[in-house]
Amino acid sequence: MIPFNKPYLTGKETQYIEEAVKTGKISGNGLFTQKCQNFFEEQYGFKKVLLTTSCTDALEMCAILANIQVGDEVIMPSFTFVSTAIAFVRQGAKIVFADSLPDNPNIDISKIEPLITSKTKAIVPVHYAGIACDMDSIMALADKYNLLVIEDAAQAIDSFYKGKALGSIGHMAAFSFHETKNIIAGEGGMIAINDERFINRAEIIWEKGTNRAEFFRGEVNKYGWVDTGSSFLPSEVIAAFLWAQIENLQFIQKKRISHWNYYHNGLKTWAQKNNIKTMSIPDNATNNGHMFYLVCKSFEQRSNLIEYLKKESVLAVFHYISLHSSPYYKDKHDARELINSDLFTDRLLRLPMFYELDVENVVKKIVKYE
Ligand SMILES: *Cc1c(COP(=O)(O)O)cnc(C)c1O
């Protein structure tokens, strides 16, 4: 069976973990953590990066930093992972779901403005498949209504919008290093902070509400409990693993993008013949090879294609069930229909994508389906 995902190991992971263990300091914020954080800040122009134990954690940090209170409203797409919403729901926010664009699952900017009220605090765009949302329009809306923008960039490492790295445009952003993402640490993530107002408090929230970071920089002479927070920082074992991945980031990206291009070219004619849409990249965005998906002409066609591929030993999978119709949130949703979000729930199909994939073999099998 060709799996949907297979974690890629560069070969150095265990060596770096061993190095971390030998230093005698394997709790968080050690040398590997700092190496990783510095790399991301320099490479992508984030003002401050803190590694976290997941992207979900990074989103929770964002919700705390944005000072989301009970009754506040947060606007986001419905076609996203549960973590995008749950981080804000835990703070007591009401989630106001906006529909996706007709031709890709990113939030439809034209649907946002009518949803803004005096209670709206933040917009959370999700760069689905690593493809940029129209950030200029989102930032303009945020400016106009004095809102915060938190990018869910879980899938968007090494992807750009008009030359700017995704995650560097909003006030803050969250990334994932879960084993299904481009670079991995098993479970892992990071928060990127671009608005300096939030940096100091982020360090405190990260370290259980203490000003430990200031203390170690010699800025205060003792540290203690000064704010809310949690233990959001990963151990050095995780950071060491991640460092091995970072060192190979460009190889990984090159390979994934080459698989993506093979799918894109190899499936074009077949897709047209079967009334299936393939992914396209907007002019102002780049492709980071995170995912290759198809949009089938119907739910039935998608089910048939999944079945056919299973028989051919290829595992293709659908993706999110729109959050506004989830068991947990459907009664809290305001009953607006989100047609495009539901369309992607029913028709989007993700093809296998991982470093060691034999993409030619998969394409050969797909084009035999009619
Ligand atoms: C993977 C993912 C997350 C969650 O990441 P974790 O690191 O598993 O917490 C959140 N949002 C989106 C869009 C994702 O793809």
mmCIF file of C-alpha atoms and ligand atoms in Angstrom:
data_model
loop_
_atom_site.group_PDB
_atom_site.id
_atom_site.type_symbol
_atom_site.label_atom_id
_atom_site.label_comp_id
_atom_site.label_asym_id
_atom_site.label_seq_id
_atom_site.Cartn_x
_atom_site.Cartn_y
_atom_site.Cartn_z
ATOM 1 C CA MET A 1 0.000 0.000 0.000
ATOM 2 C CA ILE A 2 1.303 3.476 -0.848
ATOM 3 C CA PRO A 3 0.489 5.478 2.283
ATOM 4 C CA PHE A 4 -0.864 9.010 2.272
ATOM 5 C CA ASN A 5 2.018 10.243 4.422
ATOM 6 C CA LYS A 6 5.359 8.826 5.492
ATOM 7 C CA PRO A 7 7.582 10.797 7.868
ATOM 8 C CA TYR A 8 10.938 11.535 6.266
ATOM 9 C CA LEU A 9 14.045 11.157 8.418
ATOM 10 C CA THR A 10 17.206 12.932 7.352
ATOM 11 C CA GLY A 11 19.484 10.546 9.259
ATOM 12 C CA LYS A 12 20.846 13.072 11.756
ATOM 13 C CA GLU A 13 17.881 13.124 14.146
ATOM 14 C CA THR A 14 19.179 10.548 16.625
ATOM 15 C CA GLN A 15 22.706 11.962 16.484
ATOM 16 C CA TYR A 16 21.458 15.401 17.528
ATOM 17 C CA ILE A 17 19.196 13.913 20.181
ATOM 18 C CA GLU A 18 22.230 12.114 21.574
ATOM 19 C CA GLU A 19 24.165 15.401 21.582
ATOM 20 C CA ALA A 20 21.333 17.072 23.442
ATOM 21 C CA VAL A 21 21.222 14.262 25.984
ATOM 22 C CA LYS A 22 24.989 14.459 26.500
ATOM 23 C CA THR A 23 24.866 18.160 27.354
ATOM 24 C CA GLY A 24 23.016 17.122 30.494
ATOM 25 C CA LYS A 25 20.263 19.648 29.804
ATOM 26 C CA ILE A 26 17.251 18.223 28.048
ATOM 27 C CA SER A 27 14.458 20.469 29.337
ATOM 28 C CA GLY A 28 13.338 23.357 27.148
ATOM 29 C CA ASN A 29 15.012 26.499 25.815
ATOM 30 C CA GLY A 30 18.507 25.037 25.458
ATOM 31 C CA LEU A 31 20.989 25.240 22.593
ATOM 32 C CA PHE A 32 18.956 23.349 19.984
ATOM 33 C CA THR A 33 15.829 25.357 20.768
ATOM 34 C CA GLN A 34 17.795 28.564 20.293
ATOM 35 C CA LYS A 35 19.378 27.334 17.061
ATOM 36 C CA CYS A 36 15.964 26.491 15.635
ATOM 37 C CA GLN A 37 14.412 29.778 16.738
ATOM 38 C CA ASN A 38 17.292 31.850 15.339
ATOM 39 C CA PHE A 39 17.104 30.015 12.050
ATOM 40 C CA PHE A 40 13.408 30.775 11.561
ATOM 41 C CA GLU A 41 13.790 34.420 12.598
ATOM 42 C CA GLU A 42 16.654 34.984 10.162
ATOM 43 C CA GLN A 43 15.300 32.931 7.290
ATOM 44 C CA TYR A 44 11.752 34.275 7.287
ATOM 45 C CA GLY A 45 11.942 37.670 8.958
ATOM 46 C CA PHE A 46 9.798 36.839 11.995
ATOM 47 C CA LYS A 47 10.531 39.293 14.822
ATOM 48 C CA LYS A 48 10.452 36.582 17.510
ATOM 49 C CA VAL A 49 10.019 32.821 17.377
ATOM 50 C CA LEU A 50 9.306 30.470 20.278
ATOM 51 C CA LEU A 51 9.139 26.719 19.733
ATOM 52 C CA THR A 52 6.040 25.065 21.172
ATOM 53 C CA THR A 53 4.939 21.479 21.703
ATOM 54 C CA SER A 54 2.397 21.784 18.872
ATOM 55 C CA CYS A 55 0.743 24.266 16.558
ATOM 56 C CA THR A 56 -2.337 23.903 18.745
ATOM 57 C CA ASP A 57 -0.257 25.214 21.656
ATOM 58 C CA ALA A 58 1.044 28.071 19.523
ATOM 59 C CA LEU A 59 -2.540 28.985 18.641
ATOM 60 C CA GLU A 60 -3.481 28.879 22.329
ATOM 61 C CA MET A 61 -0.612 31.252 23.045
ATOM 62 C CA CYS A 62 -1.929 33.551 20.296
ATOM 63 C CA ALA A 63 -5.417 33.517 21.821
ATOM 64 C CA ILE A 64 -4.005 34.452 25.230
ATOM 65 C CA LEU A 65 -1.757 37.163 23.759
ATOM 66 C CA ALA A 66 -4.693 38.590 21.818
ATOM 67 C CA ASN A 67 -6.425 38.821 25.197
ATOM 68 C CA ILE A 68 -9.508 37.005 23.920
ATOM 69 C CA GLN A 69 -12.257 37.165 26.562
ATOM 70 C CA VAL A 70 -15.641 35.518 27.008
ATOM 71 C CA GLY A 71 -18.020 36.852 24.366
ATOM 72 C CA ASP A 72 -15.359 38.149 21.988
ATOM 73 C CA GLU A 73 -15.783 37.180 18.370
ATOM 74 C CA VAL A 74 -13.116 35.649 16.153
ATOM 75 C CA ILE A 75 -13.545 35.224 12.394
ATOM 76 C CA MET A 76 -12.024 32.215 10.624
ATOM 77 C CA PRO A 77 -12.810 29.760 7.836
ATOM 78 C CA SER A 78 -14.953 26.743 8.659
ATOM 79 C CA PHE A 79 -12.894 24.479 6.427
ATOM 80 C CA THR A 80 -9.958 24.084 8.802
ATOM 81 C CA PHE A 81 -8.539 21.854 11.506
ATOM 82 C CA VAL A 82 -10.271 21.889 14.887
ATOM 83 C CA SER A 83 -7.239 23.492 16.593
ATOM 84 C CA THR A 84 -7.742 26.758 14.718
ATOM 85 C CA ALA A 85 -11.050 27.177 16.537
ATOM 86 C CA ILE A 86 -10.486 25.405 19.829
ATOM 87 C CA ALA A 87 -7.630 27.679 20.903
ATOM 88 C CA PHE A 88 -10.053 30.629 20.880
ATOM 89 C CA VAL A 89 -13.045 28.679 22.177
ATOM 90 C CA ARG A 90 -11.041 27.811 25.322
ATOM 91 C CA GLN A 91 -10.751 31.553 25.991
ATOM 92 C CA GLY A 92 -14.543 31.856 25.725
ATOM 93 C CA ALA A 93 -14.700 33.294 22.219
ATOM 94 C CA LYS A 94 -17.585 32.929 19.836
ATOM 95 C CA ILE A 95 -16.308 31.662 16.503
ATOM 96 C CA VAL A 96 -17.811 33.341 13.468
ATOM 97 C CA PHE A 97 -17.153 31.096 10.500
ATOM 98 C CA ALA A 98 -16.658 32.605 7.054
ATOM 99 C CA ASP A 99 -17.009 30.699 3.819
ATOM 100 C CA SER A 100 -14.116 29.550 1.635
ATOM 101 C CA LEU A 101 -13.380 30.919 -1.812
ATOM 102 C CA PRO A 102 -15.091 29.093 -4.693
ATOM 103 C CA ASP A 103 -11.823 27.898 -6.194
ATOM 104 C CA ASN A 104 -9.715 27.152 -3.124
ATOM 105 C CA PRO A 105 -10.430 26.495 0.553
ATOM 106 C CA ASN A 106 -8.873 29.748 1.830
ATOM 107 C CA ILE A 107 -11.168 32.265 3.527
ATOM 108 C CA ASP A 108 -13.216 34.401 1.119
ATOM 109 C CA ILE A 109 -12.131 37.942 1.992
ATOM 110 C CA SER A 110 -15.308 39.471 0.554
ATOM 111 C CA LYS A 111 -17.310 37.536 3.188
ATOM 112 C CA ILE A 112 -15.378 38.905 6.170
ATOM 113 C CA GLU A 113 -16.409 42.559 6.418
ATOM 114 C CA PRO A 114 -20.170 41.941 6.873
ATOM 115 C CA LEU A 115 -19.317 39.619 9.782
ATOM 116 C CA ILE A 116 -17.366 42.239 11.746
ATOM 117 C CA THR A 117 -19.156 43.623 14.834
ATOM 118 C CA SER A 118 -18.096 45.690 17.845
ATOM 119 C CA LYS A 119 -17.198 42.378 19.535
ATOM 120 C CA THR A 120 -14.838 41.169 16.821
ATOM 121 C CA LYS A 121 -11.264 40.926 18.091
ATOM 122 C CA ALA A 122 -9.351 38.886 15.546
ATOM 123 C CA ILE A 123 -9.270 37.325 12.096
ATOM 124 C CA VAL A 124 -7.559 33.957 11.730
ATOM 125 C CA PRO A 125 -6.700 33.198 8.097
ATOM 126 C CA VAL A 126 -5.576 29.627 7.386
ATOM 127 C CA HIS A 127 -3.116 29.186 4.523
ATOM 128 C CA TYR A 128 -4.622 25.937 3.322
ATOM 129 C CA ALA A 129 -2.139 23.592 1.626
ATOM 130 C CA GLY A 130 0.526 26.224 2.248
ATOM 131 C CA ILE A 131 -1.097 28.573 -0.300
ATOM 132 C CA ALA A 132 -1.285 32.185 0.842
ATOM 133 C CA CYS A 133 -4.544 33.927 1.679
ATOM 134 C CA ASP A 134 -4.832 37.430 0.249
ATOM 135 C CA MET A 135 -2.980 38.998 3.161
ATOM 136 C CA ASP A 136 -3.009 42.602 1.873
ATOM 137 C CA SER A 137 -6.801 42.670 1.964
ATOM 138 C CA ILE A 138 -6.929 40.982 5.365
ATOM 139 C CA MET A 139 -4.412 43.417 6.871
ATOM 140 C CA ALA A 140 -6.344 46.354 5.401
ATOM 141 C CA LEU A 141 -9.554 45.139 7.040
ATOM 142 C CA ALA A 142 -7.732 44.609 10.328
ATOM 143 C CA ASP A 143 -6.380 48.160 10.144
ATOM 144 C CA LYS A 144 -9.767 49.620 9.379
ATOM 145 C CA TYR A 145 -11.499 47.889 12.324
ATOM 146 C CA ASN A 146 -8.543 47.647 14.683
ATOM 147 C CA LEU A 147 -8.414 43.842 14.720
ATOM 148 C CA LEU A 148 -5.573 41.418 15.272
ATOM 149 C CA VAL A 149 -4.552 38.983 12.547
ATOM 150 C CA ILE A 150 -3.323 35.560 13.609
ATOM 151 C CA GLU A 151 -2.093 33.409 10.730
ATOM 152 C CA ASP A 152 -2.698 29.683 11.023
ATOM 153 C CA ALA A 153 0.417 28.817 9.051
ATOM 154 C CA ALA A 154 0.491 25.176 10.219
ATOM 155 C CA GLN A 155 0.929 23.979 6.635
ATOM 156 C CA ALA A 156 2.765 27.020 5.343
ATOM 157 C CA ILE A 157 6.445 26.689 6.202
ATOM 158 C CA ASP A 158 8.680 28.156 3.477
ATOM 159 C CA SER A 159 5.784 29.629 1.530
ATOM 160 C CA PHE A 160 5.431 33.256 0.473
ATOM 161 C CA TYR A 161 2.954 35.987 -0.402
ATOM 162 C CA LYS A 162 4.276 38.778 -2.624
ATOM 163 C CA GLY A 163 7.785 37.873 -1.505
ATOM 164 C CA LYS A 164 6.975 37.899 2.215
ATOM 165 C CA ALA A 165 7.122 34.669 4.215
ATOM 166 C CA LEU A 166 3.758 33.403 5.392
ATOM 167 C CA GLY A 167 3.614 33.872 9.132
ATOM 168 C CA SER A 168 5.537 37.154 8.907
ATOM 169 C CA ILE A 169 2.595 39.326 7.842
ATOM 170 C CA GLY A 170 -0.043 39.043 10.588
ATOM 171 C CA HIS A 171 0.529 40.223 14.155
ATOM 172 C CA MET A 172 1.379 36.632 15.023
ATOM 173 C CA ALA A 173 1.330 33.178 13.477
ATOM 174 C CA ALA A 174 1.360 29.495 14.391
ATOM 175 C CA PHE A 175 3.250 26.696 12.617
ATOM 176 C CA SER A 176 3.173 22.906 13.014
ATOM 177 C CA PHE A 177 5.940 20.302 12.969
ATOM 178 C CA HIS A 178 3.517 17.393 13.340
ATOM 179 C CA GLU A 179 4.696 14.329 11.424
ATOM 180 C CA THR A 180 2.282 15.087 8.571
ATOM 181 C CA LYS A 181 3.849 18.481 7.808
ATOM 182 C CA ASN A 182 6.838 19.342 5.551
ATOM 183 C CA ILE A 183 9.416 19.411 8.353
ATOM 184 C CA ILE A 184 8.630 17.482 11.480
ATOM 185 C CA ALA A 185 9.444 16.822 15.110
ATOM 186 C CA GLY A 186 6.836 14.122 15.824
ATOM 187 C CA GLU A 187 4.645 16.613 17.622
ATOM 188 C CA GLY A 188 5.857 20.203 17.612
ATOM 189 C CA GLY A 189 5.174 23.753 16.548
ATOM 190 C CA MET A 190 6.144 27.369 16.893
ATOM 191 C CA ILE A 191 4.672 30.789 17.422
ATOM 192 C CA ALA A 192 6.048 33.624 15.292
ATOM 193 C CA ILE A 193 5.466 37.120 16.634
ATOM 194 C CA ASN A 194 5.739 40.098 14.328
ATOM 195 C CA ASP A 195 4.258 42.850 16.482
ATOM 196 C CA GLU A 196 6.830 43.809 19.111
ATOM 197 C CA ARG A 197 4.130 44.667 21.654
ATOM 198 C CA PHE A 198 3.545 40.956 22.227
ATOM 199 C CA ILE A 199 7.083 39.614 22.522
ATOM 200 C CA ASN A 200 7.715 40.177 26.199
ATOM 201 C CA ARG A 201 4.405 38.714 27.276
ATOM 202 C CA ALA A 202 4.827 35.743 24.916
ATOM 203 C CA GLU A 203 8.031 34.721 26.691
ATOM 204 C CA ILE A 204 6.215 34.843 30.019
ATOM 205 C CA ILE A 205 3.189 32.856 28.884
ATOM 206 C CA TRP A 206 5.566 30.294 27.342
ATOM 207 C CA GLU A 207 7.324 29.728 30.684
ATOM 208 C CA LYS A 208 4.341 29.080 32.984
ATOM 209 C CA GLY A 209 3.581 32.740 33.598
ATOM 210 C CA THR A 210 7.038 33.513 34.951
ATOM 211 C CA ASN A 211 9.598 36.102 33.854
ATOM 212 C CA ARG A 212 12.292 33.442 33.662
ATOM 213 C CA ALA A 213 13.563 34.639 30.271
ATOM 214 C CA GLU A 214 14.185 38.171 31.578
ATOM 215 C CA PHE A 215 15.969 36.702 34.591
ATOM 216 C CA PHE A 216 18.342 34.646 32.448
ATOM 217 C CA ARG A 217 19.147 37.723 30.382
ATOM 218 C CA GLY A 218 20.004 39.508 33.628
ATOM 219 C CA GLU A 219 17.201 42.046 33.220
ATOM 220 C CA VAL A 220 15.624 41.261 36.615
ATOM 221 C CA ASN A 221 17.372 39.841 39.680
ATOM 222 C CA LYS A 222 14.822 37.172 40.500
ATOM 223 C CA TYR A 223 12.002 35.512 38.662
ATOM 224 C CA GLY A 224 8.491 34.686 39.733
ATOM 225 C CA TRP A 225 4.867 34.375 38.790
ATOM 226 C CA VAL A 226 3.790 37.495 36.898
ATOM 227 C CA ASP A 227 1.039 36.461 34.459
ATOM 228 C CA THR A 228 -1.073 33.595 33.135
ATOM 229 C CA GLY A 229 0.594 30.915 31.010
ATOM 230 C CA SER A 230 1.380 27.262 30.670
ATOM 231 C CA SER A 231 4.264 24.963 29.850
ATOM 232 C CA PHE A 232 4.253 25.596 26.128
ATOM 233 C CA LEU A 233 7.935 24.926 25.438
ATOM 234 C CA PRO A 234 9.189 21.598 24.064
ATOM 235 C CA SER A 235 12.155 19.685 25.456
ATOM 236 C CA GLU A 236 15.582 19.808 23.817
ATOM 237 C CA VAL A 237 14.961 16.275 22.513
ATOM 238 C CA ILE A 238 12.253 17.663 20.229
ATOM 239 C CA ALA A 239 14.336 20.675 19.215
ATOM 240 C CA ALA A 240 17.325 18.438 18.380
ATOM 241 C CA PHE A 241 15.114 16.327 16.104
ATOM 242 C CA LEU A 242 13.770 19.470 14.464
ATOM 243 C CA TRP A 243 17.279 20.832 13.875
ATOM 244 C CA ALA A 244 18.127 17.797 11.730
ATOM 245 C CA GLN A 245 15.041 18.552 9.654
ATOM 246 C CA ILE A 246 15.853 22.244 9.353
ATOM 247 C CA GLU A 247 19.299 21.430 8.002
ATOM 248 C CA ASN A 248 17.581 19.542 5.182
ATOM 249 C CA LEU A 249 14.707 21.946 4.636
ATOM 250 C CA GLN A 250 15.737 22.961 1.116
ATOM 251 C CA PHE A 251 16.213 19.337 -0.056
ATOM 252 C CA ILE A 252 12.854 18.398 1.384
ATOM 253 C CA GLN A 253 11.155 21.369 -0.257
ATOM 254 C CA LYS A 254 12.747 20.717 -3.630
ATOM 255 C CA LYS A 255 11.627 17.106 -3.618
ATOM 256 C CA ARG A 256 8.062 17.843 -2.500
ATOM 257 C CA ILE A 257 7.650 20.601 -5.082
ATOM 258 C CA SER A 258 8.961 18.299 -7.787
ATOM 259 C CA HIS A 259 6.355 15.660 -6.778
ATOM 260 C CA TRP A 260 3.709 18.385 -6.843
ATOM 261 C CA ASN A 261 4.722 19.462 -10.349
ATOM 262 C CA TYR A 262 4.658 15.863 -11.544
ATOM 263 C CA TYR A 263 1.087 15.467 -10.263
ATOM 264 C CA HIS A 264 0.090 18.807 -11.748
ATOM 265 C CA ASN A 265 1.405 18.047 -15.239
ATOM 266 C CA GLY A 266 0.659 14.325 -15.216
ATOM 267 C CA LEU A 267 -2.989 14.663 -14.195
ATOM 268 C CA LYS A 268 -4.033 17.715 -16.222
ATOM 269 C CA THR A 269 -5.622 15.966 -19.214
ATOM 270 C CA TRP A 270 -7.129 13.177 -17.154
ATOM 271 C CA ALA A 271 -8.675 15.646 -14.709
ATOM 272 C CA GLN A 272 -10.250 17.729 -17.471
ATOM 273 C CA LYS A 273 -11.731 14.616 -19.050
ATOM 274 C CA ASN A 274 -13.297 13.599 -15.738
ATOM 275 C CA ASN A 275 -14.525 17.039 -14.715
ATOM 276 C CA ILE A 276 -12.084 17.104 -11.815
ATOM 277 C CA LYS A 277 -10.280 20.285 -10.786
ATOM 278 C CA THR A 278 -6.607 20.263 -9.871
ATOM 279 C CA MET A 279 -4.940 22.709 -7.520
ATOM 280 C CA SER A 280 -3.840 26.056 -8.868
ATOM 281 C CA ILE A 281 -1.535 28.619 -7.292
ATOM 282 C CA PRO A 282 -2.602 32.304 -7.288
ATOM 283 C CA ASP A 283 -0.125 34.729 -8.902
ATOM 284 C CA ASN A 284 0.775 36.405 -5.610
ATOM 285 C CA ALA A 285 1.476 33.110 -3.800
ATOM 286 C CA THR A 286 4.136 30.400 -3.924
ATOM 287 C CA ASN A 287 3.787 26.649 -3.645
ATOM 288 C CA ASN A 288 5.581 24.889 -0.765
ATOM 289 C CA GLY A 289 4.683 21.374 -1.882
ATOM 290 C CA HIS A 290 2.762 20.654 1.297
ATOM 291 C CA MET A 291 -0.192 19.010 -0.396
ATOM 292 C CA PHE A 292 -1.629 18.018 -3.740
ATOM 293 C CA TYR A 293 -5.400 17.811 -3.835
ATOM 294 C CA LEU A 294 -8.145 17.316 -6.391
ATOM 295 C CA VAL A 295 -11.673 18.692 -6.275
ATOM 296 C CA CYS A 296 -14.030 16.058 -7.655
ATOM 297 C CA LYS A 297 -17.248 16.877 -9.519
ATOM 298 C CA SER A 298 -19.350 15.209 -6.797
ATOM 299 C CA PHE A 299 -19.224 13.353 -3.496
ATOM 300 C CA GLU A 300 -19.993 10.121 -5.376
ATOM 301 C CA GLN A 301 -17.125 10.575 -7.778
ATOM 302 C CA ARG A 302 -14.777 11.163 -4.851
ATOM 303 C CA SER A 303 -15.967 7.989 -3.075
ATOM 304 C CA ASN A 304 -15.512 5.971 -6.258
ATOM 305 C CA LEU A 305 -12.046 7.352 -6.820
ATOM 306 C CA ILE A 306 -11.013 6.577 -3.222
ATOM 307 C CA GLU A 307 -12.287 3.008 -3.644
ATOM 308 C CA TYR A 308 -10.578 2.571 -6.996
ATOM 309 C CA LEU A 309 -7.263 3.828 -5.633
ATOM 310 C CA LYS A 310 -7.527 1.589 -2.589
ATOM 311 C CA LYS A 311 -7.807 -1.395 -4.917
ATOM 312 C CA GLU A 312 -4.715 -0.079 -6.691
ATOM 313 C CA SER A 313 -2.920 0.107 -3.305
ATOM 314 C CA VAL A 314 -2.919 3.920 -3.117
ATOM 315 C CA LEU A 315 -4.276 5.666 -0.059
ATOM 316 C CA ALA A 316 -5.943 8.981 -0.987
ATOM 317 C CA VAL A 317 -7.850 10.798 1.747
ATOM 318 C CA PHE A 318 -10.454 13.526 2.119
ATOM 319 C CA HIS A 319 -9.920 16.319 4.603
ATOM 320 C CA TYR A 320 -11.852 18.542 7.011
ATOM 321 C CA ILE A 321 -15.517 18.258 7.869
ATOM 322 C CA SER A 322 -16.619 21.922 8.016
ATOM 323 C CA LEU A 323 -16.370 23.003 11.649
ATOM 324 C CA HIS A 324 -19.714 24.844 11.570
ATOM 325 C CA SER A 325 -21.438 21.477 11.141
ATOM 326 C CA SER A 326 -19.329 19.591 13.709
ATOM 327 C CA PRO A 327 -21.111 17.931 16.642
ATOM 328 C CA TYR A 328 -19.459 20.353 19.084
ATOM 329 C CA TYR A 329 -20.178 23.594 17.252
ATOM 330 C CA LYS A 330 -23.259 23.149 15.034
ATOM 331 C CA ASP A 331 -25.666 24.413 17.724
ATOM 332 C CA LYS A 332 -23.453 27.427 18.380
ATOM 333 C CA HIS A 333 -23.169 28.348 14.697
ATOM 334 C CA ASP A 334 -25.510 31.086 13.475
ATOM 335 C CA ALA A 335 -27.122 28.912 10.767
ATOM 336 C CA ARG A 336 -25.582 30.731 7.800
ATOM 337 C CA GLU A 337 -24.911 28.343 4.945
ATOM 338 C CA LEU A 338 -21.260 28.026 3.944
ATOM 339 C CA ILE A 339 -21.584 26.550 0.504
ATOM 340 C CA ASN A 340 -17.960 26.417 -0.589
ATOM 341 C CA SER A 341 -16.766 25.085 2.732
ATOM 342 C CA ASP A 342 -19.265 22.228 2.416
ATOM 343 C CA LEU A 343 -18.250 21.684 -1.184
ATOM 344 C CA PHE A 344 -14.625 21.092 -0.148
ATOM 345 C CA THR A 345 -15.817 18.856 2.705
ATOM 346 C CA ASP A 346 -17.618 16.663 0.156
ATOM 347 C CA ARG A 347 -15.311 16.779 -2.827
ATOM 348 C CA LEU A 348 -11.709 17.543 -1.920
ATOM 349 C CA LEU A 349 -9.325 14.591 -2.174
ATOM 350 C CA ARG A 350 -5.674 14.619 -1.091
ATOM 351 C CA LEU A 351 -3.167 12.435 -2.937
ATOM 352 C CA PRO A 352 -0.128 10.822 -1.268
ATOM 353 C CA MET A 353 2.633 13.384 -0.656
ATOM 354 C CA PHE A 354 5.909 12.632 1.073
ATOM 355 C CA TYR A 355 9.626 12.783 0.353
ATOM 356 C CA GLU A 356 10.116 9.155 -0.688
ATOM 357 C CA LEU A 357 6.954 8.959 -2.797
ATOM 358 C CA ASP A 358 7.089 7.208 -6.180
ATOM 359 C CA VAL A 359 4.847 9.810 -7.775
ATOM 360 C CA GLU A 360 5.154 8.429 -11.325
ATOM 361 C CA ASN A 361 3.678 5.157 -10.165
ATOM 362 C CA VAL A 362 0.742 6.906 -8.469
ATOM 363 C CA VAL A 363 -0.012 9.062 -11.510
ATOM 364 C CA LYS A 364 0.101 5.978 -13.755
ATOM 365 C CA LYS A 365 -2.589 4.364 -11.626
ATOM 366 C CA ILE A 366 -4.776 7.436 -11.323
ATOM 367 C CA VAL A 367 -4.994 8.108 -15.051
ATOM 368 C CA LYS A 368 -6.434 4.637 -15.603
ATOM 369 C CA TYR A 369 -9.536 5.644 -13.658
ATOM 370 C CA GLU A 370 -12.445 6.816 -15.775
HETATM 371 C C1 LIG B 1 -1.749 20.488 11.472
HETATM 372 C C2 LIG B 1 -2.610 21.666 11.665
HETATM 373 C C3 LIG B 1 -2.865 22.218 12.931
HETATM 374 C C4 LIG B 1 -2.445 21.556 14.208
HETATM 375 O O1 LIG B 1 -1.107 21.314 14.325
HETATM 376 P P1 LIG B 1 -0.572 20.470 15.597
HETATM 377 O O2 LIG B 1 0.899 20.729 15.562
HETATM 378 O O3 LIG B 1 -0.926 19.039 15.341
HETATM 379 O O4 LIG B 1 -1.205 21.025 16.811
HETATM 380 C C5 LIG B 1 -3.602 23.384 13.013
HETATM 381 N N1 LIG B 1 -4.084 23.990 11.917
HETATM 382 C C6 LIG B 1 -3.897 23.487 10.687
HETATM 383 C C7 LIG B 1 -4.448 24.216 9.503
HETATM 384 C C8 LIG B 1 -3.167 22.300 10.514
HETATM 385 O O5 LIG B 1 -2.994 21.801 9.287
#
